[in-house]
mmCIF file with all atom_site columns, C-alpha atoms in Angstrom:
data_model
loop_
_atom_site.group_PDB
_atom_site.id
_atom_site.type_symbol
_atom_site.label_atom_id
_atom_site.label_alt_id
_atom_site.label_comp_id
_atom_site.label_asym_id
_atom_site.label_entity_id
_atom_site.label_seq_id
_atom_site.pdbx_PDB_ins_code
_atom_site.Cartn_x
_atom_site.Cartn_y
_atom_site.Cartn_z
_atom_site.occupancy
_atom_site.B_iso_or_equiv
_atom_site.pdbx_formal_charge
_atom_site.auth_seq_id
_atom_site.auth_comp_id
_atom_site.auth_asym_id
_atom_site.auth_atom_id
_atom_site.pdbx_PDB_model_num
ATOM 1   C CA . MET A 1 1   ? -11.561 33.922  22.724  1.00 54.00 ? 1   MET A CA 1
ATOM 2   C CA . SER A 1 2   ? -10.535 30.909  24.833  1.00 57.00 ? 2   SER A CA 1
ATOM 3   C CA . THR A 1 3   ? -13.646 28.913  23.527  1.00 59.00 ? 3   THR A CA 1
ATOM 4   C CA . ILE A 1 4   ? -12.358 29.328  19.884  1.00 56.00 ? 4   ILE A CA 1
ATOM 5   C CA . LEU A 1 5   ? -8.903  28.123  21.021  1.00 47.00 ? 5   LEU A CA 1
ATOM 6   C CA . ASP A 1 6   ? -10.477 25.156  22.898  1.00 48.00 ? 6   ASP A CA 1
ATOM 7   C CA . GLN A 1 7   ? -12.379 24.214  19.738  1.00 48.00 ? 7   GLN A CA 1
ATOM 8   C CA . ARG A 1 8   ? -9.296  24.386  17.548  1.00 53.00 ? 8   ARG A CA 1
ATOM 9   C CA . ILE A 1 9   ? -7.365  22.166  19.912  1.00 49.00 ? 9   ILE A CA 1
ATOM 10  C CA . LEU A 1 10  ? -10.107 19.734  20.079  1.00 43.00 ? 10  LEU A CA 1
ATOM 11  C CA . LEU A 1 11  ? -10.307 19.706  16.147  1.00 40.00 ? 11  LEU A CA 1
ATOM 12  C CA . LEU A 1 12  ? -6.480  19.129  16.069  1.00 39.00 ? 12  LEU A CA 1
ATOM 13  C CA . VAL A 1 13  ? -6.764  16.290  18.581  1.00 39.00 ? 13  VAL A CA 1
ATOM 14  C CA . ILE A 1 14  ? -9.598  14.589  16.560  1.00 42.00 ? 14  ILE A CA 1
ATOM 15  C CA . SER A 1 15  ? -7.712  15.059  13.414  1.00 42.00 ? 15  SER A CA 1
ATOM 16  C CA . PHE A 1 16  ? -4.454  13.424  14.882  1.00 41.00 ? 16  PHE A CA 1
ATOM 17  C CA . SER A 1 17  ? -6.450  10.462  16.299  1.00 41.00 ? 17  SER A CA 1
ATOM 18  C CA . ALA A 1 18  ? -7.936  9.748   12.927  1.00 41.00 ? 18  ALA A CA 1
ATOM 19  C CA . SER A 1 19  ? -4.589  10.004  11.269  1.00 41.00 ? 19  SER A CA 1
ATOM 20  C CA . VAL A 1 20  ? -2.955  7.609   13.760  1.00 41.00 ? 20  VAL A CA 1
ATOM 21  C CA . GLN A 1 21  ? -5.804  5.131   13.367  1.00 44.00 ? 21  GLN A CA 1
ATOM 22  C CA . SER A 1 22  ? -5.478  5.177   9.478   1.00 47.00 ? 22  SER A CA 1
ATOM 23  C CA . THR A 1 23  ? -1.721  4.122   9.733   1.00 55.00 ? 23  THR A CA 1
ATOM 24  C CA . LYS A 1 24  ? -2.288  1.356   12.241  1.00 81.00 ? 24  LYS A CA 1
ATOM 25  C CA . VAL A 1 25  ? -0.442  -1.871  11.450  1.00 87.00 ? 25  VAL A CA 1
ATOM 26  C CA . LEU A 1 26  ? -3.280  -4.300  10.421  1.00 91.00 ? 26  LEU A CA 1
ATOM 27  C CA . SER A 1 27  ? -1.238  -7.534  10.776  1.00 93.00 ? 27  SER A CA 1
ATOM 28  C CA . GLU A 1 28  ? 2.329   -8.531  11.208  1.00 95.00 ? 28  GLU A CA 1
ATOM 29  C CA . TRP A 1 29  ? 2.082   -11.337 8.780   1.00 97.00 ? 29  TRP A CA 1
ATOM 30  C CA . LYS A 1 30  ? 0.704   -11.806 5.176   1.00 98.00 ? 30  LYS A CA 1
ATOM 31  C CA . LYS A 1 31  ? 0.394   -14.574 2.582   1.00 98.00 ? 31  LYS A CA 1
ATOM 32  C CA . CYS A 1 32  ? 1.656   -13.816 -0.977  1.00 97.00 ? 32  CYS A CA 1
ATOM 33  C CA . GLY A 1 33  ? 2.235   -15.713 -4.223  1.00 97.00 ? 33  GLY A CA 1
ATOM 34  C CA . ASP A 1 34  ? 6.050   -15.204 -3.873  1.00 96.00 ? 34  ASP A CA 1
ATOM 35  C CA . PRO A 1 35  ? 8.442   -13.944 -1.116  1.00 96.00 ? 35  PRO A CA 1
ATOM 36  C CA . GLU A 1 36  ? 8.468   -10.378 -2.762  1.00 94.00 ? 36  GLU A CA 1
ATOM 37  C CA . CYS A 1 37  ? 4.530   -10.364 -3.057  1.00 94.00 ? 37  CYS A CA 1
ATOM 38  C CA . GLU A 1 38  ? 4.719   -9.350  -6.696  1.00 95.00 ? 38  GLU A CA 1
ATOM 39  C CA . LYS A 1 39  ? 2.793   -12.195 -8.269  1.00 96.00 ? 39  LYS A CA 1
ATOM 40  C CA . ALA A 1 40  ? -0.873  -11.833 -8.587  1.00 98.00 ? 40  ALA A CA 1
ATOM 41  C CA . MET A 1 41  ? -2.562  -14.569 -6.335  1.00 98.00 ? 41  MET A CA 1
ATOM 42  C CA . SER A 1 42  ? -6.018  -14.630 -7.760  1.00 98.00 ? 42  SER A CA 1
ATOM 43  C CA . ARG A 1 43  ? -8.713  -12.755 -9.730  1.00 98.00 ? 43  ARG A CA 1
ATOM 44  C CA . VAL A 1 44  ? -11.793 -12.127 -7.810  1.00 98.00 ? 44  VAL A CA 1
ATOM 45  C CA . GLN A 1 45  ? -15.234 -10.482 -8.432  1.00 98.00 ? 45  GLN A CA 1
ATOM 46  C CA . ALA A 1 46  ? -16.941 -8.131  -5.969  1.00 98.00 ? 46  ALA A CA 1
ATOM 47  C CA . THR A 1 47  ? -20.244 -9.522  -4.818  1.00 98.00 ? 47  THR A CA 1
ATOM 48  C CA . THR A 1 48  ? -21.233 -6.414  -2.920  1.00 98.00 ? 48  THR A CA 1
ATOM 49  C CA . ASP A 1 49  ? -20.332 -2.605  -2.977  1.00 98.00 ? 49  ASP A CA 1
ATOM 50  C CA . TYR A 1 50  ? -17.411 -1.951  -0.511  1.00 98.00 ? 50  TYR A CA 1
ATOM 51  C CA . LEU A 1 51  ? -16.291 1.422   0.949   1.00 97.00 ? 51  LEU A CA 1
ATOM 52  C CA . GLY A 1 52  ? -13.250 1.105   3.255   1.00 94.00 ? 52  GLY A CA 1
ATOM 53  C CA . PRO A 1 53  ? -12.702 3.113   6.523   1.00 93.00 ? 53  PRO A CA 1
ATOM 54  C CA . ASP A 1 54  ? -9.657  5.060   5.329   1.00 91.00 ? 54  ASP A CA 1
ATOM 55  C CA . CYS A 1 55  ? -7.473  5.568   2.260   1.00 90.00 ? 55  CYS A CA 1
ATOM 56  C CA . ARG A 1 56  ? -5.595  2.271   2.670   1.00 93.00 ? 56  ARG A CA 1
ATOM 57  C CA . TYR A 1 57  ? -8.576  0.401   1.488   1.00 95.00 ? 57  TYR A CA 1
ATOM 58  C CA . LEU A 1 58  ? -9.848  -0.312  -1.884  1.00 96.00 ? 58  LEU A CA 1
ATOM 59  C CA . ASN A 1 59  ? -13.438 0.952   -2.609  1.00 97.00 ? 59  ASN A CA 1
ATOM 60  C CA . PHE A 1 60  ? -15.353 -0.951  -5.246  1.00 98.00 ? 60  PHE A CA 1
ATOM 61  C CA . LYS A 1 61  ? -18.830 -1.742  -6.684  1.00 98.00 ? 61  LYS A CA 1
ATOM 62  C CA . ALA A 1 62  ? -20.529 -5.114  -6.990  1.00 98.00 ? 62  ALA A CA 1
ATOM 63  C CA . GLY A 1 63  ? -19.365 -6.895  -10.219 1.00 98.00 ? 63  GLY A CA 1
ATOM 64  C CA . GLU A 1 64  ? -16.065 -5.198  -10.438 1.00 98.00 ? 64  GLU A CA 1
ATOM 65  C CA . GLU A 1 65  ? -12.912 -7.358  -11.076 1.00 98.00 ? 65  GLU A CA 1
ATOM 66  C CA . ILE A 1 66  ? -10.009 -7.183  -8.569  1.00 98.00 ? 66  ILE A CA 1
ATOM 67  C CA . ILE A 1 67  ? -6.528  -8.790  -8.667  1.00 98.00 ? 67  ILE A CA 1
ATOM 68  C CA . VAL A 1 68  ? -5.382  -10.096 -5.387  1.00 98.00 ? 68  VAL A CA 1
ATOM 69  C CA . TYR A 1 69  ? -1.652  -9.690  -4.373  1.00 97.00 ? 69  TYR A CA 1
ATOM 70  C CA . SER A 1 70  ? -1.654  -10.457 -0.667  1.00 98.00 ? 70  SER A CA 1
ATOM 71  C CA . LYS A 1 71  ? -3.851  -11.813 2.173   1.00 98.00 ? 71  LYS A CA 1
ATOM 72  C CA . LEU A 1 72  ? -3.192  -10.653 5.848   1.00 97.00 ? 72  LEU A CA 1
ATOM 73  C CA . SER A 1 73  ? -2.588  -13.616 7.951   1.00 96.00 ? 73  SER A CA 1
ATOM 74  C CA . ARG A 1 74  ? -2.787  -14.740 11.623  1.00 92.00 ? 74  ARG A CA 1
ATOM 75  C CA . GLU A 1 75  ? -4.313  -11.817 13.545  1.00 85.00 ? 75  GLU A CA 1
ATOM 76  C CA . ASN A 1 76  ? -6.346  -10.299 10.635  1.00 90.00 ? 76  ASN A CA 1
ATOM 77  C CA . GLU A 1 77  ? -7.089  -13.073 8.080   1.00 94.00 ? 77  GLU A CA 1
ATOM 78  C CA . ASN A 1 78  ? -10.199 -11.204 6.904   1.00 96.00 ? 78  ASN A CA 1
ATOM 79  C CA . LEU A 1 79  ? -8.401  -8.650  4.911   1.00 97.00 ? 79  LEU A CA 1
ATOM 80  C CA . TRP A 1 80  ? -6.949  -9.077  1.381   1.00 98.00 ? 80  TRP A CA 1
ATOM 81  C CA . ALA A 1 81  ? -5.029  -6.515  -0.612  1.00 97.00 ? 81  ALA A CA 1
ATOM 82  C CA . GLY A 1 82  ? -5.428  -6.114  -4.291  1.00 97.00 ? 82  GLY A CA 1
ATOM 83  C CA . SER A 1 83  ? -5.933  -3.723  -7.290  1.00 96.00 ? 83  SER A CA 1
ATOM 84  C CA . LYS A 1 84  ? -8.685  -2.467  -9.512  1.00 96.00 ? 84  LYS A CA 1
ATOM 85  C CA . GLY A 1 85  ? -7.338  -0.510  -12.388 1.00 92.00 ? 85  GLY A CA 1
ATOM 86  C CA . LYS A 1 86  ? -4.682  1.906   -10.992 1.00 90.00 ? 86  LYS A CA 1
ATOM 87  C CA . ASP A 1 87  ? -6.259  1.798   -7.408  1.00 93.00 ? 87  ASP A CA 1
ATOM 88  C CA . PHE A 1 88  ? -4.733  -0.523  -4.735  1.00 94.00 ? 88  PHE A CA 1
ATOM 89  C CA . GLY A 1 89  ? -5.857  -1.263  -1.140  1.00 95.00 ? 89  GLY A CA 1
ATOM 90  C CA . TYR A 1 90  ? -7.249  -3.603  1.463   1.00 96.00 ? 90  TYR A CA 1
ATOM 91  C CA . PHE A 1 91  ? -10.779 -5.049  1.374   1.00 97.00 ? 91  PHE A CA 1
ATOM 92  C CA . GLN A 1 92  ? -12.878 -7.564  3.328   1.00 97.00 ? 92  GLN A CA 1
ATOM 93  C CA . ARG A 1 93  ? -12.535 -11.009 1.815   1.00 97.00 ? 93  ARG A CA 1
ATOM 94  C CA . ASP A 1 94  ? -16.304 -11.785 2.289   1.00 97.00 ? 94  ASP A CA 1
ATOM 95  C CA . ALA A 1 95  ? -17.028 -8.859  -0.158  1.00 98.00 ? 95  ALA A CA 1
ATOM 96  C CA . VAL A 1 96  ? -15.571 -10.847 -3.127  1.00 98.00 ? 96  VAL A CA 1
ATOM 97  C CA . LYS A 1 97  ? -15.770 -14.241 -4.742  1.00 98.00 ? 97  LYS A CA 1
ATOM 98  C CA . VAL A 1 98  ? -12.706 -16.047 -6.221  1.00 97.00 ? 98  VAL A CA 1
ATOM 99  C CA . GLU A 1 99  ? -12.998 -16.360 -9.983  1.00 97.00 ? 99  GLU A CA 1
ATOM 100 C CA . GLU A 1 100 ? -9.513  -17.704 -10.732 1.00 97.00 ? 100 GLU A CA 1
ATOM 101 C CA . VAL A 1 101 ? -6.602  -18.848 -8.616  1.00 97.00 ? 101 VAL A CA 1
ATOM 102 C CA . LEU A 1 102 ? -3.303  -17.724 -10.294 1.00 97.00 ? 102 LEU A CA 1
ATOM 103 C CA . ILE A 1 103 ? -0.642  -19.403 -8.024  1.00 96.00 ? 103 ILE A CA 1
ATOM 104 C CA . GLY A 1 104 ? 0.035   -22.920 -6.852  1.00 93.00 ? 104 GLY A CA 1
ATOM 105 C CA . GLU A 1 105 ? 1.175   -22.164 -3.263  1.00 95.00 ? 105 GLU A CA 1
ATOM 106 C CA . GLU A 1 106 ? 0.950   -19.286 -0.851  1.00 96.00 ? 106 GLU A CA 1
ATOM 107 C CA . VAL A 1 107 ? 4.078   -18.073 0.969   1.00 97.00 ? 107 VAL A CA 1
ATOM 108 C CA . GLU A 1 108 ? 3.856   -16.386 4.457   1.00 97.00 ? 108 GLU A CA 1
ATOM 109 C CA . VAL A 1 109 ? 6.013   -13.427 4.991   1.00 97.00 ? 109 VAL A CA 1
ATOM 110 C CA . LEU A 1 110 ? 6.398   -10.606 7.513   1.00 96.00 ? 110 LEU A CA 1
ATOM 111 C CA . THR A 1 111 ? 4.602   -7.365  6.658   1.00 95.00 ? 111 THR A CA 1
ATOM 112 C CA . LYS A 1 112 ? 6.644   -4.126  6.117   1.00 91.00 ? 112 LYS A CA 1
ATOM 113 C CA . GLU A 1 113 ? 5.881   -0.525  7.183   1.00 86.00 ? 113 GLU A CA 1
ATOM 114 C CA . THR A 1 114 ? 5.094   0.264   3.624   1.00 87.00 ? 114 THR A CA 1
ATOM 115 C CA . ASP A 1 115 ? 2.323   -2.277  3.521   1.00 90.00 ? 115 ASP A CA 1
ATOM 116 C CA . PHE A 1 116 ? 0.325   0.189   5.610   1.00 87.00 ? 116 PHE A CA 1
ATOM 117 C CA . LEU A 1 117 ? 1.079   3.365   3.723   1.00 81.00 ? 117 LEU A CA 1
ATOM 118 C CA . CYS A 1 118 ? -1.653  5.800   3.606   1.00 73.00 ? 118 CYS A CA 1
ATOM 119 C CA . LEU A 1 119 ? -1.462  8.640   0.963   1.00 56.00 ? 119 LEU A CA 1
ATOM 120 C CA . HIS A 1 120 ? -3.356  11.616  2.232   1.00 53.00 ? 120 HIS A CA 1
ATOM 121 C CA . GLU A 1 121 ? -3.047  15.001  0.664   1.00 47.00 ? 121 GLU A CA 1
ATOM 122 C CA . ASP A 1 122 ? 0.132   14.063  -1.171  1.00 49.00 ? 122 ASP A CA 1
ATOM 123 C CA . LYS A 1 123 ? 1.833   13.120  2.138   1.00 49.00 ? 123 LYS A CA 1
ATOM 124 C CA . TYR A 1 124 ? 2.987   9.661   3.151   1.00 48.00 ? 124 TYR A CA 1
ATOM 125 C CA . THR A 1 125 ? 2.065   8.630   6.716   1.00 49.00 ? 125 THR A CA 1
ATOM 126 C CA . PHE A 1 126 ? 3.415   5.799   8.603   1.00 49.00 ? 126 PHE A CA 1
ATOM 127 C CA . GLU A 1 127 ? 2.825   4.489   12.153  1.00 46.00 ? 127 GLU A CA 1
#
């Protein structure tokens, strides 16, 4: 009986650890096309298939078009955020090539807690 309880506790700890990692702040700063990060910055095309590590990431296949809305800066410049259809998320910048730049100048702003929102089983999770 105690081994079953021990296994359940271990599974709970593993589940909690995965949840905490998927809500981790990826950067305190980001670059956008405007102070509200509402303008599209660029249109890019995927050069490779991409599968992100958790639900905050955008998954795509080579050749798909993505609209970029922000780029994390300073401590994590390799992640950009954008949309493909109705899906939105982060992806590695080296998985895409820029097809068209849509803004004249980038603005650096602080990230918000909601920038790292992870929707899992219809519940919002923050760090």
